[in-house]
Coordinates of C-alpha atoms and ligand atoms in Angstrom, one line a residue:
Chain A
M1 CA 21.4 30.0 28.1
S2 CA 24.8 31.2 27.2
T3 CA 27.3 31.2 30.0
H4 CA 29.3 34.3 28.9
S5 CA 28.0 37.5 27.7
L6 CA 29.4 39.5 24.9
T7 CA 31.1 42.7 25.9
K8 CA 31.8 45.6 23.7
A9 CA 35.5 44.8 23.9
S10 CA 35.1 41.3 22.6
L11 CA 33.1 42.6 19.6
R12 CA 36.2 44.5 18.5
A13 CA 38.6 41.7 18.4
E14 CA 42.3 42.3 17.8
G15 CA 43.0 40.1 14.8
L16 CA 39.8 41.0 12.9
P17 CA 41.4 42.5 9.8
R18 CA 43.8 39.7 9.4
R19 CA 41.1 37.1 9.9
R20 CA 39.0 38.8 7.3
A21 CA 41.9 38.7 4.8
V22 CA 42.5 35.0 5.4
N23 CA 38.8 34.4 4.9
R24 CA 38.8 36.3 1.7
A25 CA 41.8 34.4 0.4
M26 CA 40.4 31.0 1.3
E27 CA 37.2 31.9 -0.4
L28 CA 39.1 33.0 -3.5
V29 CA 41.0 29.8 -3.7
A30 CA 37.9 27.7 -3.3
W31 CA 36.2 29.7 -6.0
L32 CA 39.2 29.3 -8.4
A33 CA 39.2 25.6 -7.9
A34 CA 35.5 25.4 -8.7
A35 CA 35.9 27.6 -11.7
L36 CA 38.7 25.4 -12.9
G37 CA 36.4 22.4 -12.8
V38 CA 33.8 24.2 -14.9
A39 CA 36.5 25.5 -17.2
I40 CA 37.9 22.1 -18.0
L41 CA 34.5 20.9 -19.1
G42 CA 33.9 24.1 -21.1
V43 CA 37.2 23.7 -22.9
V44 CA 36.6 20.1 -23.7
V45 CA 33.1 20.7 -25.0
W46 CA 34.3 23.7 -27.0
S47 CA 37.4 22.1 -28.6
V48 CA 35.4 19.0 -29.5
A49 CA 32.5 21.1 -30.9
R50 CA 34.9 23.4 -32.9
R51 CA 36.6 20.5 -34.6
G52 CA 33.7 18.2 -35.0
A53 CA 30.8 20.6 -35.8
G54 CA 31.9 20.7 -39.5
A55 CA 31.4 17.0 -40.0
L56 CA 28.2 16.8 -37.9
N57 CA 25.4 16.1 -40.2
L58 CA 22.6 13.6 -40.8
D59 CA 24.9 11.5 -43.0
L60 CA 27.1 10.8 -40.1
L61 CA 24.3 9.2 -38.3
T62 CA 22.6 7.5 -41.2
K63 CA 25.4 6.4 -43.6
T64 CA 27.9 3.7 -43.2
P65 CA 31.6 4.4 -43.9
S66 CA 33.1 4.0 -47.3
V67 CA 35.0 0.8 -47.8
A68 CA 38.7 1.3 -47.8
F69 CA 40.4 1.7 -51.2
S70 CA 37.0 2.4 -52.8
L71 CA 37.1 4.6 -55.8
T72 CA 34.0 6.5 -54.9
P73 CA 34.2 7.4 -51.3
V74 CA 30.8 9.0 -51.0
K75 CA 29.2 7.3 -48.1
Q76 CA 30.9 8.9 -45.1
G77 CA 28.9 8.1 -42.1
L78 CA 29.3 6.1 -38.9
A79 CA 25.8 4.6 -38.8
N80 CA 27.3 1.2 -38.1
A81 CA 29.1 2.5 -35.0
F82 CA 26.0 4.3 -33.7
A83 CA 23.8 1.2 -34.3
G84 CA 26.5 -1.0 -32.6
S85 CA 26.8 1.2 -29.6
L86 CA 23.0 1.3 -29.3
V87 CA 22.8 -2.5 -29.4
I88 CA 25.7 -3.2 -27.1
V89 CA 24.8 -0.6 -24.5
G90 CA 21.1 -1.6 -24.7
I91 CA 21.8 -5.2 -24.0
A92 CA 24.3 -4.2 -21.3
T93 CA 21.6 -2.2 -19.6
L94 CA 19.1 -5.1 -19.8
M95 CA 21.7 -7.3 -18.2
A96 CA 22.9 -4.9 -15.5
L97 CA 19.7 -3.2 -14.5
P98 CA 17.7 -6.2 -13.0
V99 CA 20.8 -7.7 -11.4
G100 CA 21.9 -4.4 -10.0
I101 CA 18.4 -3.7 -8.5
L102 CA 18.2 -7.2 -7.0
V103 CA 21.6 -6.9 -5.5
A104 CA 20.7 -3.5 -3.9
I105 CA 17.4 -4.9 -2.7
Y106 CA 19.0 -7.9 -1.2
L107 CA 21.7 -5.8 0.5
N108 CA 19.4 -3.0 1.8
E109 CA 16.3 -5.0 2.7
F110 CA 17.4 -8.5 3.6
A111 CA 21.1 -8.9 4.2
R112 CA 22.7 -9.0 7.6
P113 CA 24.8 -5.9 8.3
S114 CA 28.0 -7.8 8.1
V115 CA 27.1 -9.2 4.7
R116 CA 25.9 -5.8 3.6
T117 CA 29.1 -4.2 4.4
A118 CA 31.2 -6.9 2.8
V119 CA 29.2 -6.9 -0.5
S120 CA 29.0 -3.1 -0.6
L121 CA 32.8 -3.0 -0.4
T122 CA 33.0 -5.6 -3.2
L123 CA 30.8 -3.4 -5.3
D124 CA 33.1 -0.4 -4.7
V125 CA 36.1 -2.5 -5.6
L126 CA 34.4 -3.7 -8.8
N127 CA 33.5 -0.1 -9.5
G128 CA 37.2 0.8 -9.2
V129 CA 38.5 -2.1 -11.4
P130 CA 39.9 -0.5 -14.6
A131 CA 37.8 -1.0 -17.7
I132 CA 40.7 -2.6 -19.5
V133 CA 40.9 -5.3 -16.8
I134 CA 37.3 -6.1 -17.2
G135 CA 38.0 -6.2 -21.0
I136 CA 40.8 -8.8 -20.6
F137 CA 38.6 -10.8 -18.2
V138 CA 35.7 -11.0 -20.7
Y139 CA 38.2 -11.7 -23.5
G140 CA 39.4 -14.7 -21.7
L141 CA 36.0 -15.8 -20.7
L142 CA 33.9 -15.3 -23.8
V143 CA 36.1 -14.3 -26.7
L144 CA 38.9 -16.8 -26.7
G145 CA 37.7 -19.8 -28.7
H146 CA 34.4 -18.2 -29.6
G147 CA 35.5 -15.0 -31.4
Q148 CA 34.4 -11.5 -30.7
S149 CA 30.7 -10.6 -30.5
G150 CA 28.4 -7.8 -29.5
F151 CA 27.2 -9.9 -26.6
A152 CA 30.7 -10.1 -25.2
G153 CA 30.9 -6.3 -25.4
S154 CA 27.5 -6.0 -23.6
F155 CA 28.7 -8.3 -20.9
A156 CA 31.8 -6.3 -20.3
L157 CA 29.9 -3.1 -20.2
A158 CA 27.3 -4.7 -17.9
C159 CA 30.1 -5.6 -15.5
I160 CA 31.0 -1.9 -15.3
M161 CA 27.4 -0.8 -14.9
L162 CA 26.4 -3.3 -12.3
P163 CA 28.1 -1.6 -9.3
L164 CA 26.9 1.8 -10.5
V165 CA 23.3 0.7 -10.7
A166 CA 23.5 -1.3 -7.5
R167 CA 25.1 1.6 -5.5
S168 CA 22.7 4.2 -6.8
T169 CA 19.7 2.0 -6.0
M170 CA 21.0 1.3 -2.5
E171 CA 21.3 5.0 -2.0
V172 CA 17.6 5.7 -2.8
L173 CA 16.5 2.6 -0.9
T174 CA 18.1 4.0 2.3
L175 CA 16.1 7.1 1.8
V176 CA 12.8 5.3 2.0
P177 CA 11.8 5.8 5.6
M178 CA 11.8 2.7 7.9
S179 CA 8.3 3.7 9.1
L180 CA 6.9 3.0 5.7
R181 CA 8.2 -0.5 5.7
E182 CA 6.9 -0.9 9.3
A183 CA 3.5 0.3 8.2
S184 CA 3.2 -2.4 5.7
L185 CA 4.7 -5.2 7.8
A186 CA 2.5 -4.4 10.8
L187 CA -0.5 -5.2 8.6
G188 CA 0.8 -8.7 8.2
V189 CA 2.1 -8.2 4.7
P190 CA 5.2 -10.3 3.8
R191 CA 8.6 -8.7 3.5
W192 CA 8.9 -9.3 -0.3
R193 CA 5.5 -7.8 -1.0
T194 CA 6.4 -4.8 1.1
T195 CA 9.6 -4.3 -0.8
L196 CA 7.8 -4.7 -4.1
S197 CA 4.7 -2.6 -3.6
I198 CA 5.7 -0.1 -1.0
V199 CA 9.4 0.4 -1.1
L200 CA 10.4 0.0 -4.7
P201 CA 7.8 2.4 -6.2
Q202 CA 9.4 5.2 -4.0
T203 CA 12.7 4.6 -5.6
I204 CA 11.9 4.4 -9.4
G205 CA 13.2 7.9 -10.0
G206 CA 16.5 7.2 -8.2
I207 CA 16.9 3.9 -10.1
V208 CA 16.2 5.6 -13.4
T209 CA 18.8 8.3 -12.5
G210 CA 21.5 5.8 -11.6
T211 CA 20.8 3.8 -14.8
V212 CA 21.0 6.8 -17.0
L213 CA 24.3 7.9 -15.4
A214 CA 25.7 4.3 -15.8
V215 CA 24.6 4.3 -19.4
A216 CA 26.3 7.6 -20.0
R217 CA 29.4 6.3 -18.4
V218 CA 29.7 3.1 -20.4
A219 CA 28.6 4.6 -23.7
G220 CA 32.0 6.1 -24.0
E221 CA 33.9 3.1 -22.7
T222 CA 36.5 2.0 -25.2
A223 CA 39.1 -0.3 -23.6
P224 CA 37.0 -3.4 -23.1
L225 CA 35.4 -3.1 -26.5
L226 CA 38.8 -3.1 -28.3
F227 CA 39.2 -6.7 -27.0
V228 CA 35.8 -8.1 -27.4
S229 CA 34.0 -6.3 -30.2
S230 CA 36.2 -4.3 -32.5
L231 CA 36.9 -6.5 -35.6
A232 CA 33.7 -5.4 -37.2
G233 CA 32.9 -4.8 -40.9
T234 CA 31.8 -1.4 -42.2
S235 CA 28.3 -2.5 -43.0
L236 CA 25.3 -1.7 -40.8
S237 CA 24.5 -4.5 -38.5
W238 CA 22.3 -5.0 -35.5
D239 CA 23.2 -8.6 -34.8
P240 CA 25.1 -9.0 -31.5
H241 CA 26.2 -12.5 -32.3
H242 CA 29.0 -10.9 -34.3
A243 CA 31.4 -8.2 -33.5
L244 CA 29.8 -4.7 -33.8
Q245 CA 31.4 -1.4 -34.4
T246 CA 30.9 1.1 -31.6
V247 CA 31.3 4.9 -31.4
P248 CA 34.3 5.0 -29.0
V249 CA 36.1 2.3 -31.0
A250 CA 35.3 4.1 -34.2
I251 CA 36.7 7.4 -32.8
F252 CA 39.9 5.5 -31.8
E253 CA 40.3 3.9 -35.2
L254 CA 39.5 7.1 -37.1
S255 CA 42.0 9.1 -35.1
E256 CA 44.7 6.7 -36.2
S257 CA 43.8 7.1 -39.9
A258 CA 46.0 9.1 -42.3
D259 CA 43.2 10.9 -43.8
P260 CA 42.4 14.3 -42.2
A261 CA 38.7 13.9 -43.1
D262 CA 38.6 10.8 -40.9
H263 CA 39.9 13.0 -38.0
T264 CA 37.1 15.4 -38.5
R265 CA 34.6 12.6 -38.4
A266 CA 36.2 11.3 -35.3
W267 CA 35.7 14.8 -33.7
A268 CA 32.1 14.8 -34.9
A269 CA 31.4 11.3 -33.4
A270 CA 33.0 12.5 -30.2
L271 CA 30.7 15.5 -30.2
V272 CA 27.7 13.3 -30.6
L273 CA 28.8 11.1 -27.7
L274 CA 29.5 14.3 -25.6
I275 CA 26.1 15.7 -26.3
F276 CA 24.5 12.4 -25.4
I277 CA 26.3 12.2 -22.1
L278 CA 25.7 15.8 -21.2
F279 CA 22.0 15.5 -21.9
S280 CA 21.6 12.2 -20.1
S281 CA 23.5 13.5 -17.0
L282 CA 21.4 16.7 -16.9
G283 CA 18.2 14.6 -17.3
A284 CA 19.3 12.2 -14.5
R285 CA 20.2 15.1 -12.2
W286 CA 16.8 16.6 -12.8
L287 CA 15.1 13.3 -12.1
A288 CA 17.3 12.8 -8.9
T289 CA 16.3 16.1 -7.4
R290 CA 12.6 15.4 -8.1
T291 CA 12.8 12.0 -6.4
T292 CA 14.8 13.2 -3.4
R293 CA 12.4 16.1 -2.9
R294 CA 9.4 13.8 -3.1
L295 CA 10.9 11.3 -0.6
S296 CA 11.9 14.0 1.8
T297 CA 8.6 15.7 1.8
S298 CA 6.8 12.3 2.4
R299 CA 9.0 11.8 5.4
Chain B
M1 CA 2.2 18.4 32.0
Q2 CA 0.6 19.4 35.3
R3 CA 2.7 19.2 38.4
P4 CA 1.1 19.1 41.8
N5 CA 1.4 22.2 43.8
D6 CA 4.1 22.0 46.6
T7 CA 1.6 21.5 49.3
S8 CA 1.9 19.1 52.2
T9 CA -1.0 17.0 51.0
I10 CA -0.4 15.1 47.8
E11 CA -3.0 16.2 45.3
R12 CA -3.7 13.6 42.8
S13 CA -3.1 15.0 39.3
V14 CA -5.0 12.2 37.6
K15 CA -8.6 11.6 38.1
V16 CA -9.9 8.2 37.2
E17 CA -13.2 8.4 35.4
T18 CA -16.0 7.4 37.6
H19 CA -18.5 6.5 35.0
R20 CA -16.4 3.8 33.5
Q21 CA -17.9 0.4 33.2
P22 CA -16.7 -1.9 36.0
M23 CA -14.2 -4.5 34.9
P24 CA -15.3 -8.1 35.0
P25 CA -13.6 -10.1 37.7
R26 CA -10.0 -11.2 36.7
E27 CA -10.7 -14.9 36.6
R28 CA -13.5 -14.4 34.1
L29 CA -11.2 -12.7 31.7
E30 CA -9.6 -14.4 28.8
R31 CA -5.9 -14.1 28.6
I32 CA -4.7 -13.1 25.1
F33 CA -1.0 -12.7 25.9
A34 CA 0.9 -14.4 28.6
V35 CA 4.3 -12.7 28.9
E36 CA 6.8 -14.6 31.1
H37 CA 10.3 -13.5 32.1
L38 CA 10.7 -11.4 28.9
D39 CA 14.2 -9.9 28.5
A40 CA 14.7 -7.7 25.4
L41 CA 18.2 -6.7 24.4
Y42 CA 19.7 -4.4 21.8
G43 CA 23.2 -5.4 20.9
G44 CA 23.4 -7.5 24.0
K45 CA 22.4 -4.6 26.3
P46 CA 19.1 -5.2 28.1
A47 CA 16.4 -2.6 27.4
I48 CA 13.8 -4.5 29.5
K49 CA 14.4 -7.2 32.0
D50 CA 12.1 -10.0 33.4
V51 CA 8.7 -8.6 32.4
S52 CA 5.9 -10.9 33.2
M53 CA 2.3 -9.9 32.6
D54 CA -0.9 -11.1 31.1
V55 CA -3.0 -9.1 28.7
Y56 CA -6.7 -9.7 28.7
K57 CA -9.1 -10.0 25.8
N58 CA -11.5 -7.1 25.0
L59 CA -9.8 -4.8 27.5
V60 CA -7.7 -1.7 26.9
T61 CA -4.3 -2.2 28.5
A62 CA -2.2 0.9 29.0
I63 CA 1.6 0.9 29.4
I64 CA 2.9 4.0 31.1
G65 CA 6.4 4.9 32.3
P66 CA 9.2 7.4 31.9
S67 CA 10.9 7.9 28.6
G68 CA 13.4 5.2 27.8
C69 CA 11.9 2.6 30.1
G70 CA 11.2 0.2 27.2
K71 CA 7.6 0.8 26.5
S72 CA 8.0 0.8 22.8
T73 CA 10.4 -2.1 23.1
F74 CA 7.9 -4.1 25.0
I75 CA 4.9 -3.4 22.8
R76 CA 7.0 -4.2 19.6
C77 CA 7.9 -7.6 21.1
L78 CA 4.2 -8.4 21.1
N79 CA 4.0 -8.5 17.3
R80 CA 7.6 -9.4 16.4
M81 CA 8.2 -5.9 15.1
N82 CA 11.7 -5.9 16.6
D83 CA 12.6 -8.6 14.1
L84 CA 13.5 -5.7 11.8
I85 CA 16.3 -4.5 14.1
P86 CA 19.4 -6.7 13.4
S87 CA 20.9 -6.2 16.9
F88 CA 17.8 -7.2 18.7
S89 CA 17.5 -10.4 20.8
Q90 CA 15.1 -11.6 23.4
T91 CA 14.7 -14.4 25.9
G92 CA 11.6 -15.5 27.8
S93 CA 8.2 -16.4 26.3
I94 CA 5.2 -14.5 25.0
R95 CA 2.3 -16.8 24.6
Y96 CA -0.5 -15.5 22.4
H97 CA -3.6 -17.7 22.8
G98 CA -1.3 -20.2 24.3
Q99 CA 1.3 -20.3 21.5
D100 CA 4.8 -18.9 22.1
I101 CA 5.3 -16.3 19.4
T102 CA 9.0 -15.8 20.2
D103 CA 9.6 -19.3 18.9
P104 CA 11.8 -19.1 15.8
G105 CA 9.4 -21.5 14.0
V106 CA 6.6 -19.0 14.3
D107 CA 5.9 -16.9 11.2
P108 CA 6.2 -13.3 12.1
V109 CA 4.0 -12.4 9.1
A110 CA 1.2 -14.5 10.6
V111 CA 1.7 -13.0 14.0
R112 CA 1.4 -9.4 12.6
R113 CA -1.6 -10.4 10.6
N114 CA -3.4 -11.0 13.9
I115 CA -1.7 -8.3 15.9
G116 CA -1.8 -4.9 14.2
M117 CA 0.1 -1.8 15.2
V118 CA -0.4 1.9 15.1
F119 CA 2.8 3.9 15.4
Q120 CA 3.8 7.1 17.3
R121 CA 4.4 9.1 14.1
P122 CA 1.6 8.8 11.6
N123 CA 3.0 6.8 8.6
P124 CA 0.4 6.6 5.8
F125 CA 1.5 5.1 2.5
P126 CA 2.2 7.7 -0.2
K127 CA -1.1 6.6 -1.8
S128 CA -4.7 7.9 -1.9
I129 CA -6.7 8.0 1.2
Q130 CA -8.8 5.1 0.0
D131 CA -5.9 3.0 -1.1
N132 CA -4.2 3.4 2.3
V133 CA -7.0 1.4 3.7
A134 CA -7.8 -0.7 0.6
W135 CA -4.3 -1.8 -0.2
G136 CA -3.8 -4.0 2.9
L137 CA -7.3 -5.5 2.3
K138 CA -6.4 -6.4 -1.2
V139 CA -3.0 -7.8 -0.5
L140 CA -4.3 -9.9 2.4
G141 CA -7.1 -11.2 0.3
L142 CA -10.1 -9.4 1.9
K143 CA -11.4 -8.3 -1.4
D144 CA -15.1 -8.8 -1.0
N145 CA -17.1 -5.6 -0.4
L146 CA -14.0 -3.6 -0.6
D147 CA -15.6 -0.2 -0.6
E148 CA -17.9 -1.2 2.3
R149 CA -14.9 -2.3 4.4
V150 CA -13.0 0.9 3.6
E151 CA -16.0 3.0 4.6
R152 CA -16.6 1.0 7.8
A153 CA -12.9 1.3 8.9
L154 CA -12.8 5.0 8.2
T155 CA -16.1 5.4 10.1
Q156 CA -14.8 3.5 13.0
A157 CA -11.7 5.7 13.1
A158 CA -13.8 8.8 13.2
L159 CA -12.5 10.0 9.9
W160 CA -15.1 9.2 7.3
D161 CA -17.1 12.4 7.4
E162 CA -13.9 14.4 6.9
V163 CA -12.7 12.4 3.9
K164 CA -15.6 10.9 2.2
D165 CA -15.6 13.6 -0.5
R166 CA -11.9 13.2 -1.3
L167 CA -11.1 9.5 -1.0
K168 CA -8.9 9.8 -4.0
A169 CA -6.7 12.6 -2.7
S170 CA -3.3 11.8 -1.4
A171 CA -3.1 10.7 2.2
L172 CA -0.2 13.0 2.7
S173 CA -2.5 16.0 2.1
L174 CA -4.2 15.2 5.4
S175 CA -3.3 16.9 8.7
G176 CA -1.3 15.0 11.2
G177 CA -4.2 14.0 13.3
Q178 CA -6.2 12.9 10.3
Q179 CA -3.2 10.9 9.1
Q180 CA -3.0 9.1 12.4
R181 CA -6.8 8.3 12.3
L182 CA -6.2 7.0 8.8
C183 CA -3.4 4.7 10.1
I184 CA -5.8 3.4 12.8
A185 CA -8.4 2.8 10.0
R186 CA -5.8 1.0 8.1
A187 CA -4.9 -1.2 11.0
I188 CA -8.5 -2.1 12.0
A189 CA -9.7 -2.6 8.4
V190 CA -7.8 -5.9 8.1
E191 CA -9.6 -7.2 11.2
P192 CA -6.8 -8.0 13.5
D193 CA -7.3 -9.6 16.9
V194 CA -5.2 -7.2 18.9
V195 CA -4.3 -3.6 18.1
L196 CA -1.1 -2.3 19.5
M197 CA -0.7 1.5 19.7
D198 CA 2.5 3.2 20.5
E199 CA 1.7 6.7 21.7
P200 CA -1.0 7.1 19.0
A201 CA -2.0 10.5 20.3
S202 CA 1.3 12.2 21.0
A203 CA 1.0 14.3 17.9
L204 CA -2.7 15.0 18.1
D205 CA -4.8 17.8 19.4
P206 CA -7.3 17.2 22.2
I207 CA -10.2 16.8 19.8
A208 CA -8.4 14.1 17.7
T209 CA -7.2 12.5 20.9
A210 CA -10.7 12.3 22.2
A211 CA -11.9 10.8 19.0
I212 CA -9.2 8.0 19.3
E213 CA -10.1 7.4 22.9
Q214 CA -13.7 7.2 21.9
L215 CA -12.8 4.8 19.2
M216 CA -11.1 2.4 21.6
H217 CA -14.1 2.6 23.9
S218 CA -16.5 1.6 21.2
L219 CA -14.2 -1.0 19.5
K220 CA -13.0 -2.9 22.5
S221 CA -15.8 -5.4 22.4
E222 CA -14.4 -6.5 19.0
Y223 CA -10.7 -5.9 19.6
T224 CA -8.1 -5.9 22.3
F225 CA -6.0 -2.8 22.6
V226 CA -2.6 -2.3 24.1
I227 CA -1.7 1.4 24.3
V228 CA 1.5 3.0 25.2
T229 CA 1.0 6.6 26.5
H230 CA 2.9 9.4 28.1
N231 CA -0.4 10.9 29.1
M232 CA -1.6 9.7 32.4
Q233 CA -5.0 11.3 32.1
Q234 CA -5.3 9.3 28.9
A235 CA -4.4 6.1 30.6
A236 CA -6.8 6.8 33.3
R237 CA -9.6 7.6 30.8
V238 CA -9.3 4.7 28.4
A239 CA -7.5 1.8 30.1
D240 CA -9.0 -1.0 32.1
M241 CA -5.6 -2.3 33.1
T242 CA -2.4 -0.3 33.5
A243 CA 1.1 -1.4 33.6
F244 CA 3.8 0.9 35.0
F245 CA 7.4 0.5 33.7
S246 CA 10.3 2.1 35.4
I247 CA 14.0 2.4 34.8
S248 CA 16.3 0.5 37.1
R249 CA 20.0 1.2 37.3
G250 CA 22.8 -1.4 37.8
E251 CA 26.0 -0.9 39.7
E252 CA 28.1 -0.2 36.6
G253 CA 25.7 2.4 35.3
Q254 CA 23.6 0.1 33.2
R255 CA 20.0 1.1 32.7
W256 CA 17.1 -1.1 31.9
G257 CA 13.4 -1.0 32.1
E258 CA 11.3 -3.2 34.2
L259 CA 7.7 -3.7 35.1
V260 CA 7.0 -2.2 38.5
E261 CA 3.3 -2.7 38.8
Y262 CA 0.4 -4.0 36.8
D263 CA -3.1 -3.8 38.0
A264 CA -6.6 -2.4 37.3
T265 CA -6.2 1.2 36.2
E266 CA -8.3 2.5 39.1
K267 CA -5.9 0.7 41.6
I268 CA -2.8 2.0 39.9
F269 CA -4.0 5.6 40.0
T270 CA -5.7 5.6 43.4
A271 CA -4.0 3.1 45.5
P272 CA -0.7 2.0 43.9
S273 CA 1.2 -0.6 46.0
D274 CA 4.7 0.5 44.9
K275 CA 6.2 3.8 45.9
R276 CA 7.7 4.3 42.5
T277 CA 4.2 4.0 40.9
E278 CA 2.8 6.5 43.4
D279 CA 5.6 9.0 42.7
Y280 CA 5.1 8.7 39.0
V281 CA 1.3 9.0 38.9
T282 CA 1.3 11.9 41.3
G283 CA 3.9 13.6 39.2
R284 CA 6.8 13.3 41.6
F285 CA 9.5 11.6 39.5
G286 CA 12.3 10.1 41.3
Ligands
ATP301 N1 16.8 0.3 17.7 C1 17.5 0.4 18.9 N2 18.7 0.1 19.0 C2 19.4 0.2 20.2 N3 18.8 0.6 21.3 C3 17.5 0.9 21.3 C4 16.7 0.8 20.1 N4 15.5 1.1 20.4 C5 15.5 1.5 21.7 N5 16.7 1.3 22.3 C6 17.0 1.5 23.7 O1 16.1 0.8 24.4 C7 15.7 1.5 25.6 C8 14.2 1.5 25.6 O2 13.7 2.3 24.5 P1 12.2 2.4 24.1 O3 12.1 3.1 22.8 O4 11.6 1.1 24.2 O5 11.7 3.4 25.3 P2 10.3 4.0 25.5 O6 9.8 3.6 26.8 O7 9.4 3.7 24.4 O8 10.6 5.6 25.5 P3 9.8 6.8 24.9 O9 8.7 7.0 25.9 O10 10.8 7.9 24.9 O11 9.3 6.4 23.6 C9 16.3 2.9 25.5 O12 17.4 2.9 26.3 C10 16.8 2.9 24.0 O13 18.0 3.7 23.9
MG302 MG1 8.6 4.8 22.7

């Protein structure tokens, strides 16, 4: 039902060559920008790999560092840091995951729109708070008077994870079609039961994705841990009641050492961290596409 | 949609079935809903105004009217489904067996437990065919003879023969019409008192539509049906009572729906008392 018809003349517009050129140029600029993004990641991975690969061996993961001034510096691993990171990030996930999911469920399924907007904004602000600020906050709250601990580190990381988990959960919750909730409610099933049995199962993939991304993000977080869990010994420990060494803090400390061998180990540790983050992000992305596809085909 | 030919005599496009059972006299019917002066608003803007009508037990009541006249809004008021819409508000009363269900003290979950609903778009759970019916039964505590109940509901919904060999298959693998019948089975399995249907056949082919109409015929001794439909032939075929809603316009361009006429289906389609009803059922929209 077009109101004008194309004539031969209008098909051969005047400025066509120029327009084409502008089009090409814009395309090229956009392509270059995209290439730059990829290139930066490539350069980071490559330079870390080049410097760290030499020290990357099983000992790095399984042996603890040599004690300073030791005469026989043979044990040259960072097992304590990997164990500490595992414990601290693990506990942080256990803290942030249920709270984040509950926050998202409350906001998406139960809250009034005004509350929803306000709290979502708060989550976004919390997400933007620099990690070091969260570190100082937790330092004042838990460390002053009690001393450093792995728990304090977990708590700080959980504060960073909470908005990430909540936001990503909210995102998948909005993907669940309203008609599905209505189907359940129309049977006379209570709201909470509908949420638990009908809505949540649809979002598991998305929640896992968000959690993995959040874990990847905080696994490399250094600033808050410097305050709350850095004065750790060199022995292997899994006890979060005391300060635990972590991978990012270890990288930071090794990089300040005078010994070039320490630098290499810092690169190797960074490489392990990088590989972990790359793989978890890829895994998360794969899960996310699967979930979205399933949700969109089921209407 | 058939439009009458432009002849001088108005040809009725809708034929009311002649072999239908005669409706019992109005005073012998039991009122199941008594709607009085119902206004329903979205964000303060009225969608329907001043609707008053009674719905009778064990009858099929059809709601017809042009798009946007508030048919869905009305039917969703009857089981508090609009509670889900934050901007929604209503005034007036809807008494269900004498109890005002618009009262804030009334539990909407209990209301919906008694008043089931089938939606315009089929919305099966992403579960197996069997679980679609069985899940509600389990959650609502109707756990005895589960398989039997599932089979009966699927049979009543004219779906059993088509799915009995693949009850464990995903409900999403069914065709649209089969999904809709599954939704009907799901709704009647939990033994509600009233079944509300919002254009249940709009996505169905004539055979599936006929199956659903047949289902209402055979089940209305046990249930009460309220059905929204765009299809006037369908209303004429299945409904005992028909309510015609229309759109009214205010001076400042506001639009809202209102109940124009509510009577026995035969009367609505053969001798409507309002000009607007006549125009609508004869296909001359105005
Ligand atoms: N969730 C909503 N929020 C705001 N306005 C709404 C909402 N739902 C319906 N309305 C408005 O209320 C009026 C009545 O809508 P309703 O869906 O009840 O009409 P209907 O008669 O069912 O139409 P149709 O035949 O097209 O389904 C319309 O003007 C519509 O825009
Ligand atoms: Mg509608």
